[in-house]
Coordinates of C-alpha atoms and ligand atoms in Angstrom, one line a residue:
X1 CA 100.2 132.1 82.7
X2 CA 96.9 130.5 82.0
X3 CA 93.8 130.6 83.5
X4 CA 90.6 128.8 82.9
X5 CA 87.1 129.9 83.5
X6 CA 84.3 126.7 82.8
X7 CA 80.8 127.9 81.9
X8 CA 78.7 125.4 83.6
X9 CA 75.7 127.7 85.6
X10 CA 73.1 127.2 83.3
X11 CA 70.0 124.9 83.6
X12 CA 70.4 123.0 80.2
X13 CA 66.4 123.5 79.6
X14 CA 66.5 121.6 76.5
X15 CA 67.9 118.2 78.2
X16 CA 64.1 118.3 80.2
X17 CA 65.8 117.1 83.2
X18 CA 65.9 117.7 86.9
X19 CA 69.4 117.3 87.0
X20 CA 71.3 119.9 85.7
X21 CA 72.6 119.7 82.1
X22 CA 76.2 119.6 82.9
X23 CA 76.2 116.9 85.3
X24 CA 74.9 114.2 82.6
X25 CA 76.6 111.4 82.4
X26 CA 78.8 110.6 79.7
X27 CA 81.0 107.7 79.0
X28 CA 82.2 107.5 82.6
X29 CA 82.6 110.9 83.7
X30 CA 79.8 113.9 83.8
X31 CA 80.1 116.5 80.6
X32 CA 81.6 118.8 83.1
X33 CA 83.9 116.3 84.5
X34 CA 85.0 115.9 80.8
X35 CA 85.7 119.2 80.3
X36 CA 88.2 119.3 83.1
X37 CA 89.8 115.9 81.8
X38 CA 90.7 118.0 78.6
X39 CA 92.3 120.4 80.7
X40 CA 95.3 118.3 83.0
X41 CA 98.0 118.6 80.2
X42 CA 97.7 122.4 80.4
X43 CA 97.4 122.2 84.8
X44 CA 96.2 125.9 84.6
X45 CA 97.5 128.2 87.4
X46 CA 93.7 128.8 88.1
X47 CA 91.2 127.0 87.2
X48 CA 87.1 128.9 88.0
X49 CA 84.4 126.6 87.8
X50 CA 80.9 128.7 87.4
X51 CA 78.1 127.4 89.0
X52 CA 74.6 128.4 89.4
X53 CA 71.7 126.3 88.8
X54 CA 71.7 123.7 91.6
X55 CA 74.9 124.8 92.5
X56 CA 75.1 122.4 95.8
X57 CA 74.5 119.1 93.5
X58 CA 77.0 120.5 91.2
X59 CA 79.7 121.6 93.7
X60 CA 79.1 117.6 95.5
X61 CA 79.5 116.2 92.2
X62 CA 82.5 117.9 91.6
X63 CA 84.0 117.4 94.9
X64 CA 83.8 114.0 94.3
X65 CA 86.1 113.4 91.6
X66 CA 90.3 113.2 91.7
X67 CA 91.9 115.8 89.5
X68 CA 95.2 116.6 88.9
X69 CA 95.2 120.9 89.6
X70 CA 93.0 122.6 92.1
X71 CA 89.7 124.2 91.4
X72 CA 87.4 126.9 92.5
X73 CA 83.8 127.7 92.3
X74 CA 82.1 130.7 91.7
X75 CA 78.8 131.4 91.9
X76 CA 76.3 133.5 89.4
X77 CA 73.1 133.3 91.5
X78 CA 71.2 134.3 88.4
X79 CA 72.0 132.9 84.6
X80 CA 72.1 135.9 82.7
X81 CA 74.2 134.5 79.7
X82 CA 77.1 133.5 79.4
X83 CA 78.8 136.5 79.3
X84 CA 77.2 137.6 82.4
X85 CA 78.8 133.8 83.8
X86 CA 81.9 135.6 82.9
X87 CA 81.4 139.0 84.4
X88 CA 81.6 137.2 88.1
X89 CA 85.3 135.9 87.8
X90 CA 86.0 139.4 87.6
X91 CA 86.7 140.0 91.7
X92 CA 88.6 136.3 91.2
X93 CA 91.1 137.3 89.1
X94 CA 92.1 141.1 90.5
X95 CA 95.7 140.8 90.3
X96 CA 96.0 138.5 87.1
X97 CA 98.4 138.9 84.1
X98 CA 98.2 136.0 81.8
X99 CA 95.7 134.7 79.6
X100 CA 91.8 133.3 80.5
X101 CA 90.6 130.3 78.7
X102 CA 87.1 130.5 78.6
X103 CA 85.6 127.1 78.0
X104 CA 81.2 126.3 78.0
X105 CA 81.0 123.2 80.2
X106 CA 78.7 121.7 77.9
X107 CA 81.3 121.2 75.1
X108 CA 83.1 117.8 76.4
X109 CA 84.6 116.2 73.3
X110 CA 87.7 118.7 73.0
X111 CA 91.1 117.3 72.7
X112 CA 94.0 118.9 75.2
X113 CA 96.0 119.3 71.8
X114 CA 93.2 121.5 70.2
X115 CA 93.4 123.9 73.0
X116 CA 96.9 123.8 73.3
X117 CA 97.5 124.5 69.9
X118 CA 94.0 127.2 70.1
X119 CA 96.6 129.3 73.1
X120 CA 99.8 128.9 70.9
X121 CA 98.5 130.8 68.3
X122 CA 96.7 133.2 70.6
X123 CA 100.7 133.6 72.3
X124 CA 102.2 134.1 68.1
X125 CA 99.8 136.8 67.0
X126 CA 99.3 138.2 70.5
X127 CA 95.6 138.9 69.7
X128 CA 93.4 140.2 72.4
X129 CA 91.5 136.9 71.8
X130 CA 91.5 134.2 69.9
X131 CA 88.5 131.8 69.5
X132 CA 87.9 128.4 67.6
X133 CA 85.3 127.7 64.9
X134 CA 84.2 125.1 62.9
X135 CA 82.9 124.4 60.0
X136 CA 79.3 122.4 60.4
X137 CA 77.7 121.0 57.7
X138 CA 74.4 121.6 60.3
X139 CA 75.4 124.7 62.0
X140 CA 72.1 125.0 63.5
X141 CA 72.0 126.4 66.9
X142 CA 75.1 127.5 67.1
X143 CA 76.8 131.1 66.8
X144 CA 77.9 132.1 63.3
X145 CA 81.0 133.8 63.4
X146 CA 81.6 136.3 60.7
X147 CA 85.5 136.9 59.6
X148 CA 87.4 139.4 57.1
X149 CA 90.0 137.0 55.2
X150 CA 92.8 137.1 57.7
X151 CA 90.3 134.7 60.0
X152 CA 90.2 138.1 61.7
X153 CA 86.5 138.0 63.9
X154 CA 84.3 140.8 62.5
X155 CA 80.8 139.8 64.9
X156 CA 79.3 136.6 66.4
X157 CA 75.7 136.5 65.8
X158 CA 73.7 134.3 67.7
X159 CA 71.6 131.1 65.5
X160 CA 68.5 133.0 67.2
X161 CA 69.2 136.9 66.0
X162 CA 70.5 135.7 62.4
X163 CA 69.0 136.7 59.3
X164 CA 68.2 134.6 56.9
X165 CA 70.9 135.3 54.8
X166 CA 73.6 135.0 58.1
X167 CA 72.1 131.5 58.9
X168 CA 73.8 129.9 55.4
X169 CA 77.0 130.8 57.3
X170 CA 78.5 127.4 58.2
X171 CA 81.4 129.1 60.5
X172 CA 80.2 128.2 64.0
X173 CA 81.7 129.3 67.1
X174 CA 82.6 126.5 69.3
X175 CA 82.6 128.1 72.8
X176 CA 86.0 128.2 73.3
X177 CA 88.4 130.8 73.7
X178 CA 91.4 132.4 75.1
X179 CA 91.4 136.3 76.0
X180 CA 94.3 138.3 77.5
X181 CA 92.3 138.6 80.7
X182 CA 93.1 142.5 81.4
X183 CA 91.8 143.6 77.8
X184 CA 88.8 141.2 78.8
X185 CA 87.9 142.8 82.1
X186 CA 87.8 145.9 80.6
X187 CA 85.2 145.4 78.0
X188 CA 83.1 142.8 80.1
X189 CA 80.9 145.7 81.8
X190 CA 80.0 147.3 78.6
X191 CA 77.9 143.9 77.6
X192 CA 74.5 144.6 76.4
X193 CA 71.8 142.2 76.7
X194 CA 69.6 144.0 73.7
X195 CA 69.0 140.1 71.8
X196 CA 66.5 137.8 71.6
X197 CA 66.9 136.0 74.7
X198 CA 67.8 139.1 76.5
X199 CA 70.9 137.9 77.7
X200 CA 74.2 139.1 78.2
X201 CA 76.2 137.4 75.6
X202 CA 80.1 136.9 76.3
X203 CA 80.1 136.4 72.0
X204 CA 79.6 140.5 71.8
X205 CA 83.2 140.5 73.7
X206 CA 84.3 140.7 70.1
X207 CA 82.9 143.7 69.4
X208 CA 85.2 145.7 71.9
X209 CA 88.0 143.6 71.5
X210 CA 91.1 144.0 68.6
X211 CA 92.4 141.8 67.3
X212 CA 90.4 138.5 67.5
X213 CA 91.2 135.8 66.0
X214 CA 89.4 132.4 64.5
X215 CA 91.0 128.9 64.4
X216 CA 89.3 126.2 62.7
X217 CA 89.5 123.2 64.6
X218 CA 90.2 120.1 62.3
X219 CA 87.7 118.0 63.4
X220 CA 84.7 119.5 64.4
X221 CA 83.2 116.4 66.3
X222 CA 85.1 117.6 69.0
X223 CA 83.6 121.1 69.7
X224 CA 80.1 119.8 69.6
X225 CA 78.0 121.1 72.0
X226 CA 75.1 119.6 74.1
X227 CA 72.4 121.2 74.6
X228 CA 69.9 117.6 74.0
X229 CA 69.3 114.4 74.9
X230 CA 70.1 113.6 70.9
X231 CA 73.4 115.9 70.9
X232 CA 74.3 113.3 74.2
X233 CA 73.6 110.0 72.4
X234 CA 75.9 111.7 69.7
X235 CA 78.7 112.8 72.0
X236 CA 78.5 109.3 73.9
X237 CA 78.8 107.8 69.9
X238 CA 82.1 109.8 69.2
X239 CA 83.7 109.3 72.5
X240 CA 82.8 105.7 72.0
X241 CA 84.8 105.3 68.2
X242 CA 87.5 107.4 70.1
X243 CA 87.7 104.7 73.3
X244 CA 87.6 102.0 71.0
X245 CA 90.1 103.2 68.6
X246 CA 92.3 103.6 71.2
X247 CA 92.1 100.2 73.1
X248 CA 92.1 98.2 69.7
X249 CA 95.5 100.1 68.8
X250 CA 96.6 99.3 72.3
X251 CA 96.3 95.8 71.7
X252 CA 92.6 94.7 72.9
X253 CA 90.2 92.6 70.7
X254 CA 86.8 93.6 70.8
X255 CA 84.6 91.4 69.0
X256 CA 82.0 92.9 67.4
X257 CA 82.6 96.8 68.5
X258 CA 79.3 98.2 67.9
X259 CA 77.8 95.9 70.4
X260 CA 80.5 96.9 73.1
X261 CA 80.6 100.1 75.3
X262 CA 83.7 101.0 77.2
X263 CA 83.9 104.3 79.7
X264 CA 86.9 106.7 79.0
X265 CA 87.8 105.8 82.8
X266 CA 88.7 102.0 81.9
X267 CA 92.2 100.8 81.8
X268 CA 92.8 97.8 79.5
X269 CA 96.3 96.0 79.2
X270 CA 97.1 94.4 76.0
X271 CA 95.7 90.6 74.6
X272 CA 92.8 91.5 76.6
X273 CA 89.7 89.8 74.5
X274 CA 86.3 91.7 74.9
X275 CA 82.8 89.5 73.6
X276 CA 79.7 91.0 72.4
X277 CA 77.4 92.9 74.3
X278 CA 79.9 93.6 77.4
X279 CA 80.1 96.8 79.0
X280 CA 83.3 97.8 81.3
X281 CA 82.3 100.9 83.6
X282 CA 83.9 103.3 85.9
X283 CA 87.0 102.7 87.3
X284 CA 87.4 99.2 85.8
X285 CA 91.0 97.5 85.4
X286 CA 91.7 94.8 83.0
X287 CA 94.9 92.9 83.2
X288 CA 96.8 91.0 80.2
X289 CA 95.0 87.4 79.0
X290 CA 91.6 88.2 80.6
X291 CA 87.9 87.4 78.7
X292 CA 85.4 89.2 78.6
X293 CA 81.8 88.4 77.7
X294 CA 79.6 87.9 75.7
X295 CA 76.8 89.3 77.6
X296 CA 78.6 90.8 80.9
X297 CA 78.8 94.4 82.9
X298 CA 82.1 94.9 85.0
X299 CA 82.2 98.3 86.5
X300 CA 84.7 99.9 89.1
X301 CA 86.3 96.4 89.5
X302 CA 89.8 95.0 88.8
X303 CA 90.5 92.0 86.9
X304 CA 93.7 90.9 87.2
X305 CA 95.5 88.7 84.5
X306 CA 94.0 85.5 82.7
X307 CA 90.5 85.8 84.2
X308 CA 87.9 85.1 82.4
X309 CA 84.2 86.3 83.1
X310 CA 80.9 84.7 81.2
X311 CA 77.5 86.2 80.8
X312 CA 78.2 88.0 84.3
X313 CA 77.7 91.4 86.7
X314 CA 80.8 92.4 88.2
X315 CA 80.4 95.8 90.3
X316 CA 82.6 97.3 92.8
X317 CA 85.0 93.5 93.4
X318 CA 88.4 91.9 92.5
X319 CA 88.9 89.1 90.7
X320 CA 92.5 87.6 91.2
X321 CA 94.2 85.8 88.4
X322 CA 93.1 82.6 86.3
X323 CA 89.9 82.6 88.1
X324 CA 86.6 81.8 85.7
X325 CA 83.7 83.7 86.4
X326 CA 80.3 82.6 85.3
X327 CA 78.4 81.6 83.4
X328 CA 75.5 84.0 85.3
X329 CA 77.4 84.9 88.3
X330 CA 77.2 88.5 90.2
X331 CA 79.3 90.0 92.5
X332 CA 79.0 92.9 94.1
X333 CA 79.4 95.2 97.1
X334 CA 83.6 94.6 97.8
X335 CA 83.6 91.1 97.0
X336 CA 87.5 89.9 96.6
X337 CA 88.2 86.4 95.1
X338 CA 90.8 84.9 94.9
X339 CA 93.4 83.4 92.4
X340 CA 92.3 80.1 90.5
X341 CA 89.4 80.1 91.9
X342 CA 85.7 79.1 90.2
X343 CA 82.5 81.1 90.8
X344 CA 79.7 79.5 88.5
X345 CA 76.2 79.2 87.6
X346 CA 73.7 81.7 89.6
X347 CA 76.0 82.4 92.2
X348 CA 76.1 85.8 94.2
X349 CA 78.9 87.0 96.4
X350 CA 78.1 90.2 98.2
X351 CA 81.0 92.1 100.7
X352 CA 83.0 88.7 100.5
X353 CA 86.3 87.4 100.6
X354 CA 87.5 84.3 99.0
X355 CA 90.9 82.4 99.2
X356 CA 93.0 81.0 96.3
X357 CA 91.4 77.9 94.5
X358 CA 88.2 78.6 96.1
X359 CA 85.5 77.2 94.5
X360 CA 81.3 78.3 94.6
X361 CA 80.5 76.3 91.6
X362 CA 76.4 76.7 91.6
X363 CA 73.4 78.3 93.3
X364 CA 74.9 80.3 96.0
X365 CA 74.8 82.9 97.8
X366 CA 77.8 84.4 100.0
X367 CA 77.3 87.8 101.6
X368 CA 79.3 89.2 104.1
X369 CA 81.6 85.9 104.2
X370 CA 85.1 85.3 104.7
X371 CA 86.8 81.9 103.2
X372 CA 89.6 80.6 103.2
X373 CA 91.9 78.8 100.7
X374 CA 91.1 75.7 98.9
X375 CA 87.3 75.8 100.3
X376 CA 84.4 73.8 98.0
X377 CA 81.1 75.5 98.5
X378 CA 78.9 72.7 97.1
X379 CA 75.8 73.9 95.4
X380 CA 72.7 75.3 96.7
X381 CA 75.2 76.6 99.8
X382 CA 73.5 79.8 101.3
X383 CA 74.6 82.3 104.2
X384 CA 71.4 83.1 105.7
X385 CA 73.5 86.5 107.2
X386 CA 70.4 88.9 107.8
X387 CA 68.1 88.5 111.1
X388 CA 65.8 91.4 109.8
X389 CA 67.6 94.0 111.3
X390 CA 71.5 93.2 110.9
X391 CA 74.4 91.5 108.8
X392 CA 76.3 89.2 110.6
X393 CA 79.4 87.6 109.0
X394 CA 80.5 83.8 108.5
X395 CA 83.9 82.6 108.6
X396 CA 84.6 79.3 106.4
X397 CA 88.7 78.0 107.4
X398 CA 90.8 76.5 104.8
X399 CA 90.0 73.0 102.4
X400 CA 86.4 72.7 104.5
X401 CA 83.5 71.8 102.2
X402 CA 79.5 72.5 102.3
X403 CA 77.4 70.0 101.8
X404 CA 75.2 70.8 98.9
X405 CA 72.1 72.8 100.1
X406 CA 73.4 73.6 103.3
X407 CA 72.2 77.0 105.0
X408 CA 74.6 78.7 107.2
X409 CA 73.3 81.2 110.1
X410 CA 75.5 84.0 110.3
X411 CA 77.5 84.9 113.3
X412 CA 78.9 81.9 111.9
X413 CA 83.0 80.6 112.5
X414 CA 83.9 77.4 110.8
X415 CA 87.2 76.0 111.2
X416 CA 90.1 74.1 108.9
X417 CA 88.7 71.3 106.9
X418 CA 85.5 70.8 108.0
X419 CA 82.8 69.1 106.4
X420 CA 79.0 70.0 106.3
X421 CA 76.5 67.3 105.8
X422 CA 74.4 68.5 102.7
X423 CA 71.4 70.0 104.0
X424 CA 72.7 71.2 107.1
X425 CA 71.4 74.4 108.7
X426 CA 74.6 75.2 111.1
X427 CA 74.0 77.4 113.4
X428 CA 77.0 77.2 115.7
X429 CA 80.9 77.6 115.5
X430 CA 82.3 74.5 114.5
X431 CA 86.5 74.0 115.3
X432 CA 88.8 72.6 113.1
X433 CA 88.7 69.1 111.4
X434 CA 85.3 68.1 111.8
X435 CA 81.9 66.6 110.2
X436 CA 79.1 68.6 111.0
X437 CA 75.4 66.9 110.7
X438 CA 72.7 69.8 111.0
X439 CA 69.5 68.1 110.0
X440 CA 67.4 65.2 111.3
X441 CA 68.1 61.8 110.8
X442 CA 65.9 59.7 107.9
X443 CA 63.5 57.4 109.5
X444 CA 62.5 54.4 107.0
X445 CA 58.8 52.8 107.9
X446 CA 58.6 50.2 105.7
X447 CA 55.0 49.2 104.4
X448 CA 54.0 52.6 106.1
X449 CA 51.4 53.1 103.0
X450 CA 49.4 49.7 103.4
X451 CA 49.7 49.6 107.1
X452 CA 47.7 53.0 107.3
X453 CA 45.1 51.1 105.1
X454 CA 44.9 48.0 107.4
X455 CA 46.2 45.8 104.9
X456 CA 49.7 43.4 105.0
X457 CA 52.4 43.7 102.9
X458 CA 50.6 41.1 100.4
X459 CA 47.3 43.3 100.7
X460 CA 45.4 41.5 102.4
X461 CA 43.0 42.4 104.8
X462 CA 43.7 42.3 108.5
X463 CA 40.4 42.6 109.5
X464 CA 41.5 46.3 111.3
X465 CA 39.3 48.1 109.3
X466 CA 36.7 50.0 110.5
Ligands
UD1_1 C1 76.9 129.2 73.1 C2 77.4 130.4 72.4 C3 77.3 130.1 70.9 C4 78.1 128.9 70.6 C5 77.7 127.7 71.5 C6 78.7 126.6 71.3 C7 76.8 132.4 73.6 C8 76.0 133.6 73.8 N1 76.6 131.6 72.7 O1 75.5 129.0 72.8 O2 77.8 131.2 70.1 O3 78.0 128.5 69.2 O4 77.7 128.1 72.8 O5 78.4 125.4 72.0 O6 77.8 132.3 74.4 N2 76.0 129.2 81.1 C9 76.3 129.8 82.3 N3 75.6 130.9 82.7 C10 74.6 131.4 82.0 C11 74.3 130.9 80.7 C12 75.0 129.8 80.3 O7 77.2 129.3 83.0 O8 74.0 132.4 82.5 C13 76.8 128.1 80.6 C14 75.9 126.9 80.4 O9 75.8 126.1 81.5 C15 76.7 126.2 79.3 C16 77.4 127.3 78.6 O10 77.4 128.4 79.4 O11 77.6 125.2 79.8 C17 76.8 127.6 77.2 O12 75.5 128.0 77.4 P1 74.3 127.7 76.4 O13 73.1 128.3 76.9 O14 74.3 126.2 76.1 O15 74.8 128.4 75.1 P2 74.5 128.1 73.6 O16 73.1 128.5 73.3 O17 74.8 126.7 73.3
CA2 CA1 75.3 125.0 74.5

C-alpha cells in the first residue's frame, strides 16, 4: 500500500511572482499538476496534497483539473520546511500501514518508471527509506547527500550549511522518497530546525532513520528542481525534446523542431505534418493527414483528419475534416466548422456554427452565427451581433449567399437559398428562396458636374451664371 504526500505549501520566493511557485505553468499543465501526472500509473491509495501559501488559488487550480485517483489537501498554515510540510499529514494517516512517497511539488520532470522502480527497491531491501540522488555536474542548490559504499545514507546537508569541502560533493538529493510511514511518524517530532534557514528540514529524517537507502536516478534531467524562472525555461526545454521525441516516433513530422512548441496535453495521430513556428496548446486533438502551420497557435481545439490550417489562431473550436483554414484566419470562443468547408483571408468566427462545404473565403466576421450547409459568405460579410449591451444571434439556411460587404443585424433568421444583394444591411427575417436588396437604389444624373456650373454638356455657357 502506497501513499503519497506532495510538498507544494511553500511560496517559491525565488520565482519573484505573485502566483505561487507551484502553480507555474509548464508545457500544458502547472509544475504541481505535473507532479501528479507522474503519479497515475502508481493510483496511490492516498494521495495528500500540502498546501499553504495561497492555499485557496492552489486548491481552485487544482480542483480544476481531471485526474485519474482522488486527492486531498492539507493545510500547513505556516511554511516551516519541508519537514514541518510533512509533520501535518501526521493526523491524515493514523491508521496507515504501507509506505509514504514523499514527493517536493516543484520537481515535475520525473518519469512514473523512476519512482516505480525508486519503491521496488525500497519493497527488496525493506529499508526504513529509500531516497533518489543524482549526480549533478552543477549540484548547486541542492542537498548533498553523503553515503558509506553500500549507497547507505549517512547525512543530508543542505547547499546552504555545507562546508566548503562538502559542496565538491556532486551527490544531490532529488526530493524524492519513499519511507515506511510508521518508522516515519515516529521520528518526525524529533526534527530540529537548528540550520541556516531555521527550518525544520524533512532531509534530517535520515538521521533517525536505519536503513536508508540512495538510488541514482539515470537521468538526472528528470529530478531537476525549480526553484527559478531559469530552472522553468530549462524544465519547459526538456519536457519539450521529450514531447517532441515522442510525437516524431509516433509518426508526426515537425519541420524544423526547435521553432515548434507542443504541450504534454496534445494528442497527435500519425502523418500529421507540423510547419515552423506553430504552437498546439491545451487540450488540442490532431487527427491523421492534417497541416499545420507555418506560423499558427491551435489550442484546446480538435482537428479532425485532412485539415489543414495556415498562418492561423485556433482557440477553444472544431474543425471538421478536409476543411482549409487560413491563410490569417481566427477562430475562437466554440466556433464548429464544418467538413470541406473554406475559412480564408482575415476572417473571424467567434461562438459559431458552420455546415459542411461552407465557405467564408475573406474579410469576415461571424460571431454568434449559425449556418447552414453549402452557404457562400462572400467577402467583406459582417454580423453586426452586439447592440452595446447584448449578443444576438443570426441564422443563415442552407446554399444562401451574402452579397459581398453585406452587414447583417443580429436577431437575424435567414432562410434556404437566399441571396443578399452585396452591400445590404438586413435587418429583418428573410424566408426561404429569396433575393434580398438592403440598400438604396443608384441614381445616375448625367452632366450633374457641368450643370452645377451652369454650363451644357459642350461647355458652354447658358447665361445662368450669377
Ligand atoms: C529541497 C531539499 C533539498 C533537495 C531539493 C531538491 C529540504 C530541506 N531540502 O530543497 O535537499 O536537494 O529540495 O529539489 O527538503 N514546501 C512546503 N512547505 C514548506 C517548505 C517547502 O510545502 O514549509 C514545499 C515547496 O513548496 C516545494 C518543496 O517543498 O515544492 C521543496 O521546498 P524548497 O524550498 O524548494 O526546497 P529546496 O531548497 O529546493
Ligand atoms: Ca526546490
Amino acid at each position: 500500500m502506497v501513499a503519497v504526500a506532495i510538498l507544494a505549501a511553500g511560496r517559491g520566493t525565488r520565482m519573484k511572482s505573485s502566483l505561487p511557485k507551484v502553480l507555474h505553468p509548464l508545457g500544458g499543465r502547472s509544475i504541481v499538476e505535473q507532479v501528479l501526472q507522474s503519479l497515475q500509473a502508481i493510483s496511490p491509495t492516498r494521495c495528500l496534497v500540502i498546501v499553504g501559501y495561497q492555499v485557496d488559488q492552489v486548491k481552485a487550480s487544482l480542483a480544476k483539473i481531471d485526474n485519474v485517483f482522488p486527492f486531498e489537501f492539507v493545510e500547513q498554515t505556516e511554511q516551516l520546511g519541508t519537514g514541518h510540510a510533512v509533520q501535518q499529514v501526521i493526523p491524515y494517516l493514523e491508521n496507515f500501514t504501507g509506505d509514504l512517497l514523499v514527493l517536493n511539488g516543484d520537481v515535475p520532470l520525473l518519469r512514473t518508471e523512476t519512482l516505480q522502480q525508486l519503491l521496488q527497491t525500497h519493497k527488496e531491501h525493506q529499508n526504513a527509506a529509500t531516497i533518489l540522488t543524482a549526480q549533478l555536474p552543477n549540484p548547486q542548490g541542492y542537498g548533498r547527500v553523503f553515503c558509506d559504499e553500500g549507497n547507505i545514507v549517512q547525512q543530508i546537508v543542505e547547499d546552504r550549511d555545507c562546508s566548503a569541502a562538502q559542496k565538491q560533493n556532486c551527490r544531490i538529493n532529488a526530493g524524492v522518497y519513499c519511507y515506511r510511514w510508521s518508522d516515519l511518524a515516529d521520528v518526525l517530532p524529533r526534527l530540529q530546525s537548528n540550520n541556516n534557514q531555521k527550518e525544520y528540514y524533512l532531509t534530517d529524517t535520515v538521521n533517525f532513520l536505519n536503513p536508508v537507502m540512495a538510488v541514482d536516478v539515470e537521468d538526472y534531467q528528470e529530478i531537476l528542481g525549480i526553484n527559478d524562472r531559469q530552472q522553468l525555461a530549462t524544465a519547459y526545454s526538456i519536457l519539450q525534446e521529450r514531447v517532441k521525441s515522442k510525437w516524431m516516433a509516433a509518426g508526426v513530422t515537425l519541420i524544423d523542431p526547435d521553432s515548434i512548441t507542443i504541450d504534454d496535453t496534445v494528442q497527435i495521430q500519425p502523418d500529421v505534418i507540423i510547419e515552423p513556428q506553430t504552437h498546439l496548446r491545451g487540450q488540442t486533438v490532431i487527427q491523421s493527414g492534417c497541416r499545420i502551420g507555418p506560423g499558427s497557435l491551435v489550442e484546446n481545439s480538435s482537428l479532425e483528419e485532412n485539415v489543414s490550417v495556415l498562418y492561423s489562431v485556433i482557440t477553444d473550436s472544431r474543425v471538421a475534416a478536409n476543411t482549409r483554414i487560413g491563410p490569417y484566419a481566427h477562430l475562437r470562443g466554440h466556433a464548429s466548422v464544418g467538413a470541406g468547408c473554406k475559412i480564408g483571408n482575415f476572417v473571424e468566427l467567434k461562438n459559431s456554427q458552420l455546415g459542411d462545404r461552407t465557405n467564408v473565403a475573406h474579410l469576415s466576421y461571424l460571431g454568434d452565427a449559425t449556418l447552414g450547409t453549402q452557404v457562400n459568405v462572400g467577402a467583406g460579410t459582417i454580423t453586426a451581433n452586439y447592440d452595446g449591451v447584448q449578443k444576438h444571434p443570426t441564422k443563415i439556411g442552407d446554399r444562401s449567399k451574402t452579397g459581398a460587404n453585406s452587414v447583417l443585424v443580429a436577431p437575424l433568421n435567414i432562410g434556404n437559398d437566399v441571396n443578399i444583394a452585396a452591400g445590404s444591411a438586413v435587418t429583418e427575417d428573410v424566408p426561404d428562396d429569396c433575393l434580398v436588396i438592403g440598400r438604396a437604389r443608384q441614381v445616375i444624373k448625367p452632366g450633374w458636374r457641368l450643370k452645377r456650373r451652369g454650363q451644357d454638356l459642350e461647355g458652354r455657357d447658358r447665361g445662368e451664371k450669377e
